[in-house]
Every structure is written in structure tokens, then in C-alpha cells.
Amino acid sequence: MGFFLKKSITMSQRTQFENTCQQLVGKTLGKVEYEEIAYDQSNQITPAQPYYTTRLANVHSLDYAVWLHTTQQDKIEITWDASFYPYGIGVKINQAPSTNDSQKWDVSAHQLWKDCLHGTIQQVKLIWEQVSGNSYPQTLIITFANEQQILIGAAQFLNSHDQKVFGMSDNLIVTNDVALAKTINMISQI
């Protein structure tokens, strides 16, 4: 476990990350893509066979990133990363992609996202968790002007039959259902 420990973040680092996330407010969502790491050529995932769906219709699970493309031409990459503690949420705006060994799917028309498409982001909230005395961003909650919400957390189901997700994971869980997010242990409060 010592390998994963990072020194405590400063209030300045936390504030800087919060400020980066707040830059999403006022942006209008034009397109959503999921990005999955292609680990090797034999495991290539084709657009006809995405693997982000789960047994729960309103929950997606993906290994790497959600890309929000705004009508203002911004590209927002939301990933799992180890900036604060392995693994939490990372947010990058208009930066080069973090990986080249991946495949993307346009999920803009999917039921989970359709009520958010062309909506303006009204609020962004981070849920911070504590582990080993360190604070890290576990879940990002994006609220649109029409009051629809998207929750993106660094978590995963360890097995397909699991009822709850486990945090601090190199995986993202995405949902638009706050009650379901609580049920599967993605969030405990908002």
C-alpha cells in the first residue's frame, strides 16, 4: 500500500482543482464520447461492440475517460487519475489526450446523456473522500440548467454480479440517477 500513498495535498492544490472543475459552469454540451484503453490488439473494442454497459441500464462502466465536447469548442476530459491519490477523478480542459492507445464511442444519443445534450452546465460539485489521512476527489456531479445530473466517479464493480461499486479504482462509473448512485455506493451524500 505504501507505493500508492501520496503526501497530503495542500489547500492550494485542492482549490486549484476545484477552480478547474468550476470552469465547466456555463458551457453547453454538444457531444459526449467514452474512451476506453485498448490494452492489446487482440482486445480491440470496435464501435459495434462497446463494453461500457452494465447490468443496470442507467450505469455505465468504462476504463478511462468521458469526453465532454462543448458548443464553445472546449474538450473536457474526465478520467480516473492519481493526481491526489490512486485513484480519483481527474479533469483536464483543452489539453492533449492522456493516451493514444484507446478507442472512442459517441454516446451523445444514449438514454443516459440525451436529456443533458445541448444543456448548459449550471453547477459542478466534487465529492471528496478521505483515505489514510489524505483527501481525494472521488465523484464529480454535473448539474445542467434543466436540473438533469450526471455523476462520474472513480469506481467499479469488481464482478458483474456485485451490488455495490468500490472506489479508488482505475475505472469510471457514470450515471444520471442520484438515488441509484447512493444504492450502489457511488456516493453517500450530495
PDB file of C-alpha atoms in Angstrom:
ATOM      1  CA  MET A   1       0.000   0.000   0.000  1.00  0.00           C
ATOM      2  CA  GLY A   2       2.955   2.331   0.592  1.00  0.00           C
ATOM      3  CA  PHE A   3       3.514   2.557  -3.161  1.00  0.00           C
ATOM      4  CA  PHE A   4       0.152   4.266  -3.558  1.00  0.00           C
ATOM      5  CA  LEU A   5       0.472   6.756  -0.722  1.00  0.00           C
ATOM      6  CA  LYS A   6       0.920  10.361  -1.712  1.00  0.00           C
ATOM      7  CA  LYS A   7       1.733  13.185   0.601  1.00  0.00           C
ATOM      8  CA  SER A   8      -1.195  15.249   1.749  1.00  0.00           C
ATOM      9  CA  ILE A   9      -2.445  17.784  -0.742  1.00  0.00           C
ATOM     10  CA  THR A  10      -2.276  21.424   0.112  1.00  0.00           C
ATOM     11  CA  MET A  11      -5.322  23.638   0.291  1.00  0.00           C
ATOM     12  CA  SER A  12      -3.896  25.471  -2.726  1.00  0.00           C
ATOM     13  CA  GLN A  13      -3.812  22.245  -4.793  1.00  0.00           C
ATOM     14  CA  ARG A  14      -7.361  21.405  -3.797  1.00  0.00           C
ATOM     15  CA  THR A  15      -8.564  24.933  -4.585  1.00  0.00           C
ATOM     16  CA  GLN A  16      -6.798  24.881  -7.956  1.00  0.00           C
ATOM     17  CA  PHE A  17      -8.500  21.588  -8.866  1.00  0.00           C
ATOM     18  CA  GLU A  18     -11.892  22.879  -7.691  1.00  0.00           C
ATOM     19  CA  ASN A  19     -11.373  26.007  -9.816  1.00  0.00           C
ATOM     20  CA  THR A  20     -10.557  23.880 -12.873  1.00  0.00           C
ATOM     21  CA  CYS A  21     -13.819  21.982 -12.388  1.00  0.00           C
ATOM     22  CA  GLN A  22     -15.773  25.217 -11.979  1.00  0.00           C
ATOM     23  CA  GLN A  23     -14.629  26.272 -15.466  1.00  0.00           C
ATOM     24  CA  LEU A  24     -17.254  23.833 -16.790  1.00  0.00           C
ATOM     25  CA  VAL A  25     -20.065  26.058 -15.486  1.00  0.00           C
ATOM     26  CA  GLY A  26     -21.730  27.955 -18.324  1.00  0.00           C
ATOM     27  CA  LYS A  27     -20.545  25.518 -21.016  1.00  0.00           C
ATOM     28  CA  THR A  28     -23.142  23.911 -23.293  1.00  0.00           C
ATOM     29  CA  LEU A  29     -22.815  20.202 -24.001  1.00  0.00           C
ATOM     30  CA  GLY A  30     -22.592  19.428 -27.717  1.00  0.00           C
ATOM     31  CA  LYS A  31     -21.271  15.860 -27.767  1.00  0.00           C
ATOM     32  CA  VAL A  32     -20.228  13.095 -25.349  1.00  0.00           C
ATOM     33  CA  GLU A  33     -17.676  10.383 -26.016  1.00  0.00           C
ATOM     34  CA  TYR A  34     -16.455   7.472 -23.939  1.00  0.00           C
ATOM     35  CA  GLU A  35     -12.819   6.486 -24.277  1.00  0.00           C
ATOM     36  CA  GLU A  36     -11.564   3.011 -23.427  1.00  0.00           C
ATOM     37  CA  ILE A  37      -7.939   1.945 -23.301  1.00  0.00           C
ATOM     38  CA  ALA A  38      -7.097  -0.680 -25.938  1.00  0.00           C
ATOM     39  CA  TYR A  39      -4.743  -2.884 -23.930  1.00  0.00           C
ATOM     40  CA  ASP A  40      -3.621  -5.017 -26.860  1.00  0.00           C
ATOM     41  CA  GLN A  41      -4.539  -5.698 -30.449  1.00  0.00           C
ATOM     42  CA  SER A  42      -6.406  -8.919 -29.603  1.00  0.00           C
ATOM     43  CA  ASN A  43      -8.647  -6.987 -27.186  1.00  0.00           C
ATOM     44  CA  GLN A  44      -9.533  -4.224 -29.633  1.00  0.00           C
ATOM     45  CA  ILE A  45     -13.032  -2.972 -28.979  1.00  0.00           C
ATOM     46  CA  THR A  46     -14.884  -1.870 -32.069  1.00  0.00           C
ATOM     47  CA  PRO A  47     -17.611   0.771 -32.162  1.00  0.00           C
ATOM     48  CA  ALA A  48     -20.116  -2.002 -32.922  1.00  0.00           C
ATOM     49  CA  GLN A  49     -19.218  -3.750 -29.651  1.00  0.00           C
ATOM     50  CA  PRO A  50     -18.781  -1.244 -26.830  1.00  0.00           C
ATOM     51  CA  TYR A  51     -18.242  -2.660 -23.358  1.00  0.00           C
ATOM     52  CA  TYR A  52     -19.342   0.263 -21.188  1.00  0.00           C
ATOM     53  CA  THR A  53     -22.844  -1.064 -20.449  1.00  0.00           C
ATOM     54  CA  THR A  54     -23.583  -2.833 -17.165  1.00  0.00           C
ATOM     55  CA  ARG A  55     -26.484  -4.905 -15.867  1.00  0.00           C
ATOM     56  CA  LEU A  56     -28.008  -1.590 -14.719  1.00  0.00           C
ATOM     57  CA  ALA A  57     -29.488   0.429 -17.593  1.00  0.00           C
ATOM     58  CA  ASN A  58     -28.547   3.805 -16.092  1.00  0.00           C
ATOM     59  CA  VAL A  59     -24.987   2.881 -15.097  1.00  0.00           C
ATOM     60  CA  HIS A  60     -22.004   2.790 -17.427  1.00  0.00           C
ATOM     61  CA  SER A  61     -18.566   1.464 -16.537  1.00  0.00           C
ATOM     62  CA  LEU A  62     -15.515   2.375 -18.568  1.00  0.00           C
ATOM     63  CA  ASP A  63     -11.792   2.193 -18.322  1.00  0.00           C
ATOM     64  CA  TYR A  64     -10.548   5.535 -18.931  1.00  0.00           C
ATOM     65  CA  ALA A  65     -12.330   8.750 -19.854  1.00  0.00           C
ATOM     66  CA  VAL A  66     -15.508  10.665 -20.560  1.00  0.00           C
ATOM     67  CA  TRP A  67     -15.039  13.443 -23.112  1.00  0.00           C
ATOM     68  CA  LEU A  68     -17.449  16.373 -22.997  1.00  0.00           C
ATOM     69  CA  HIS A  69     -17.341  18.457 -26.170  1.00  0.00           C
ATOM     70  CA  THR A  70     -18.955  21.850 -25.714  1.00  0.00           C
ATOM     71  CA  THR A  71     -20.600  24.106 -28.250  1.00  0.00           C
ATOM     72  CA  GLN A  72     -17.934  26.641 -27.244  1.00  0.00           C
ATOM     73  CA  GLN A  73     -15.366  24.229 -28.793  1.00  0.00           C
ATOM     74  CA  ASP A  74     -13.939  23.075 -25.444  1.00  0.00           C
ATOM     75  CA  LYS A  75     -12.843  19.471 -24.951  1.00  0.00           C
ATOM     76  CA  ILE A  76     -13.160  18.340 -21.358  1.00  0.00           C
ATOM     77  CA  GLU A  77     -11.509  15.050 -20.419  1.00  0.00           C
ATOM     78  CA  ILE A  78     -12.743  13.434 -17.198  1.00  0.00           C
ATOM     79  CA  THR A  79     -10.600  10.461 -16.194  1.00  0.00           C
ATOM     80  CA  TRP A  80      -9.526   8.367 -13.295  1.00  0.00           C
ATOM     81  CA  ASP A  81      -6.069   9.510 -12.294  1.00  0.00           C
ATOM     82  CA  ALA A  82      -3.555   9.538  -9.471  1.00  0.00           C
ATOM     83  CA  SER A  83      -3.023  13.284  -9.061  1.00  0.00           C
ATOM     84  CA  PHE A  84      -4.195  13.224  -5.447  1.00  0.00           C
ATOM     85  CA  TYR A  85      -4.469   9.558  -4.513  1.00  0.00           C
ATOM     86  CA  PRO A  86      -4.764   6.437  -6.669  1.00  0.00           C
ATOM     87  CA  TYR A  87      -7.402   6.602  -7.926  1.00  0.00           C
ATOM     88  CA  GLY A  88      -9.650   9.618  -8.033  1.00  0.00           C
ATOM     89  CA  ILE A  89     -11.252  11.868 -10.606  1.00  0.00           C
ATOM     90  CA  GLY A  90      -9.118  13.967 -12.935  1.00  0.00           C
ATOM     91  CA  VAL A  91     -10.388  16.834 -15.103  1.00  0.00           C
ATOM     92  CA  LYS A  92      -8.477  18.405 -17.981  1.00  0.00           C
ATOM     93  CA  ILE A  93      -9.759  21.162 -20.239  1.00  0.00           C
ATOM     94  CA  ASN A  94      -8.417  21.658 -23.767  1.00  0.00           C
ATOM     95  CA  GLN A  95      -5.295  19.586 -23.167  1.00  0.00           C
ATOM     96  CA  ALA A  96      -3.747  16.894 -25.313  1.00  0.00           C
ATOM     97  CA  PRO A  97      -5.335  13.464 -24.786  1.00  0.00           C
ATOM     98  CA  SER A  98      -3.771  11.450 -21.965  1.00  0.00           C
ATOM     99  CA  THR A  99      -3.470   8.293 -24.048  1.00  0.00           C
ATOM    100  CA  ASN A 100      -3.179   7.337 -27.701  1.00  0.00           C
ATOM    101  CA  ASP A 101      -3.886   3.627 -27.190  1.00  0.00           C
ATOM    102  CA  SER A 102      -7.636   3.901 -26.994  1.00  0.00           C
ATOM    103  CA  GLN A 103     -10.913   3.800 -28.829  1.00  0.00           C
ATOM    104  CA  LYS A 104     -13.856   6.190 -28.519  1.00  0.00           C
ATOM    105  CA  TRP A 105     -17.616   5.910 -28.880  1.00  0.00           C
ATOM    106  CA  ASP A 106     -20.063   8.748 -29.355  1.00  0.00           C
ATOM    107  CA  VAL A 107     -22.694   8.230 -26.631  1.00  0.00           C
ATOM    108  CA  SER A 108     -24.467  11.573 -27.070  1.00  0.00           C
ATOM    109  CA  ALA A 109     -27.750   9.930 -28.079  1.00  0.00           C
ATOM    110  CA  HIS A 110     -27.688   7.324 -25.298  1.00  0.00           C
ATOM    111  CA  GLN A 111     -30.570   7.436 -22.802  1.00  0.00           C
ATOM    112  CA  LEU A 112     -28.160   8.310 -20.011  1.00  0.00           C
ATOM    113  CA  TRP A 113     -26.990  11.502 -21.757  1.00  0.00           C
ATOM    114  CA  LYS A 114     -29.833  12.554 -24.075  1.00  0.00           C
ATOM    115  CA  ASP A 115     -31.526  14.913 -21.589  1.00  0.00           C
ATOM    116  CA  CYS A 116     -28.201  16.682 -20.995  1.00  0.00           C
ATOM    117  CA  LEU A 117     -27.230  17.136 -24.626  1.00  0.00           C
ATOM    118  CA  HIS A 118     -27.398  20.807 -25.645  1.00  0.00           C
ATOM    119  CA  GLY A 119     -27.896  21.694 -21.991  1.00  0.00           C
ATOM    120  CA  THR A 120     -25.851  24.308 -20.188  1.00  0.00           C
ATOM    121  CA  ILE A 121     -23.841  23.252 -17.153  1.00  0.00           C
ATOM    122  CA  GLN A 122     -25.218  25.135 -14.172  1.00  0.00           C
ATOM    123  CA  GLN A 123     -23.248  23.586 -11.303  1.00  0.00           C
ATOM    124  CA  VAL A 124     -20.267  21.305 -10.729  1.00  0.00           C
ATOM    125  CA  LYS A 125     -19.709  19.631  -7.376  1.00  0.00           C
ATOM    126  CA  LEU A 126     -16.867  17.409  -6.259  1.00  0.00           C
ATOM    127  CA  ILE A 127     -17.309  14.754  -3.608  1.00  0.00           C
ATOM    128  CA  TRP A 128     -14.041  14.424  -1.707  1.00  0.00           C
ATOM    129  CA  GLU A 129     -13.236  11.268   0.243  1.00  0.00           C
ATOM    130  CA  GLN A 130     -10.675  10.627   2.956  1.00  0.00           C
ATOM    131  CA  VAL A 131      -8.248   7.711   2.927  1.00  0.00           C
ATOM    132  CA  SER A 132      -5.126   7.286   5.038  1.00  0.00           C
ATOM    133  CA  GLY A 133      -5.436  10.900   6.136  1.00  0.00           C
ATOM    134  CA  ASN A 134      -5.487  12.157   2.547  1.00  0.00           C
ATOM    135  CA  SER A 135      -8.291  13.847   0.670  1.00  0.00           C
ATOM    136  CA  TYR A 136      -9.007  12.937  -2.940  1.00  0.00           C
ATOM    137  CA  PRO A 137     -11.788  13.736  -5.456  1.00  0.00           C
ATOM    138  CA  GLN A 138     -13.929  10.589  -5.781  1.00  0.00           C
ATOM    139  CA  THR A 139     -17.018  11.752  -7.688  1.00  0.00           C
ATOM    140  CA  LEU A 140     -17.915  14.671  -9.939  1.00  0.00           C
ATOM    141  CA  ILE A 141     -21.563  15.759 -10.097  1.00  0.00           C
ATOM    142  CA  ILE A 142     -22.547  17.910 -13.075  1.00  0.00           C
ATOM    143  CA  THR A 143     -25.930  19.665 -12.937  1.00  0.00           C
ATOM    144  CA  PHE A 144     -27.454  21.124 -16.088  1.00  0.00           C
ATOM    145  CA  ALA A 145     -29.849  24.074 -16.393  1.00  0.00           C
ATOM    146  CA  ASN A 146     -32.772  21.626 -16.847  1.00  0.00           C
ATOM    147  CA  GLU A 147     -31.806  20.103 -13.440  1.00  0.00           C
ATOM    148  CA  GLN A 148     -30.584  16.847 -15.016  1.00  0.00           C
ATOM    149  CA  GLN A 149     -27.498  15.486 -13.303  1.00  0.00           C
ATOM    150  CA  ILE A 150     -24.601  13.311 -14.398  1.00  0.00           C
ATOM    151  CA  LEU A 151     -22.415  11.654 -11.784  1.00  0.00           C
ATOM    152  CA  ILE A 152     -18.951  10.391 -12.722  1.00  0.00           C
ATOM    153  CA  GLY A 153     -16.927   8.526 -10.113  1.00  0.00           C
ATOM    154  CA  ALA A 154     -13.616   6.713  -9.925  1.00  0.00           C
ATOM    155  CA  ALA A 155     -15.169   3.366  -9.010  1.00  0.00           C
ATOM    156  CA  GLN A 156     -16.038  -0.038 -10.399  1.00  0.00           C
ATOM    157  CA  PHE A 157     -17.988  -3.220  -9.908  1.00  0.00           C
ATOM    158  CA  LEU A 158     -15.335  -5.840  -9.149  1.00  0.00           C
ATOM    159  CA  ASN A 159     -17.592  -8.583 -10.535  1.00  0.00           C
ATOM    160  CA  SER A 160     -20.577  -8.389 -12.875  1.00  0.00           C
ATOM    161  CA  HIS A 161     -22.946  -9.550 -10.115  1.00  0.00           C
ATOM    162  CA  ASP A 162     -21.791  -7.014  -7.485  1.00  0.00           C
ATOM    163  CA  GLN A 163     -24.499  -4.811  -5.993  1.00  0.00           C
ATOM    164  CA  LYS A 164     -22.073  -2.077  -4.899  1.00  0.00           C
ATOM    165  CA  VAL A 165     -19.151  -0.316  -6.544  1.00  0.00           C
ATOM    166  CA  PHE A 166     -15.739   0.055  -4.989  1.00  0.00           C
ATOM    167  CA  GLY A 167     -13.999   3.431  -5.042  1.00  0.00           C
ATOM    168  CA  MET A 168     -10.374   4.369  -5.651  1.00  0.00           C
ATOM    169  CA  SER A 169     -10.460   2.445  -8.921  1.00  0.00           C
ATOM    170  CA  ASP A 170      -8.783   2.811 -12.286  1.00  0.00           C
ATOM    171  CA  ASN A 171     -12.243   2.840 -13.829  1.00  0.00           C
ATOM    172  CA  LEU A 172     -15.148   5.262 -14.129  1.00  0.00           C
ATOM    173  CA  ILE A 173     -18.781   4.722 -13.198  1.00  0.00           C
ATOM    174  CA  VAL A 174     -21.261   7.081 -14.893  1.00  0.00           C
ATOM    175  CA  THR A 175     -24.948   7.510 -14.057  1.00  0.00           C
ATOM    176  CA  ASN A 176     -27.740  10.073 -14.286  1.00  0.00           C
ATOM    177  CA  ASP A 177     -29.632   8.648 -11.301  1.00  0.00           C
ATOM    178  CA  VAL A 178     -28.703  10.088  -7.881  1.00  0.00           C
ATOM    179  CA  ALA A 179     -30.795   7.542  -5.933  1.00  0.00           C
ATOM    180  CA  LEU A 180     -29.154   4.686  -7.827  1.00  0.00           C
ATOM    181  CA  ALA A 181     -25.717   6.229  -7.193  1.00  0.00           C
ATOM    182  CA  LYS A 182     -26.467   6.059  -3.465  1.00  0.00           C
ATOM    183  CA  THR A 183     -27.787   2.483  -3.721  1.00  0.00           C
ATOM    184  CA  ILE A 184     -24.667   1.203  -5.466  1.00  0.00           C
ATOM    185  CA  ASN A 185     -22.427   3.078  -3.001  1.00  0.00           C
ATOM    186  CA  MET A 186     -21.087   5.508  -5.602  1.00  0.00           C
ATOM    187  CA  ILE A 187     -21.944   8.417  -3.300  1.00  0.00           C
ATOM    188  CA  SER A 188     -23.082   8.603   0.288  1.00  0.00           C
ATOM    189  CA  GLN A 189     -24.192  12.235   0.245  1.00  0.00           C
ATOM    190  CA  ILE A 190     -24.532  15.260  -2.003  1.00  0.00           C
TER     191      ILE A 190
END
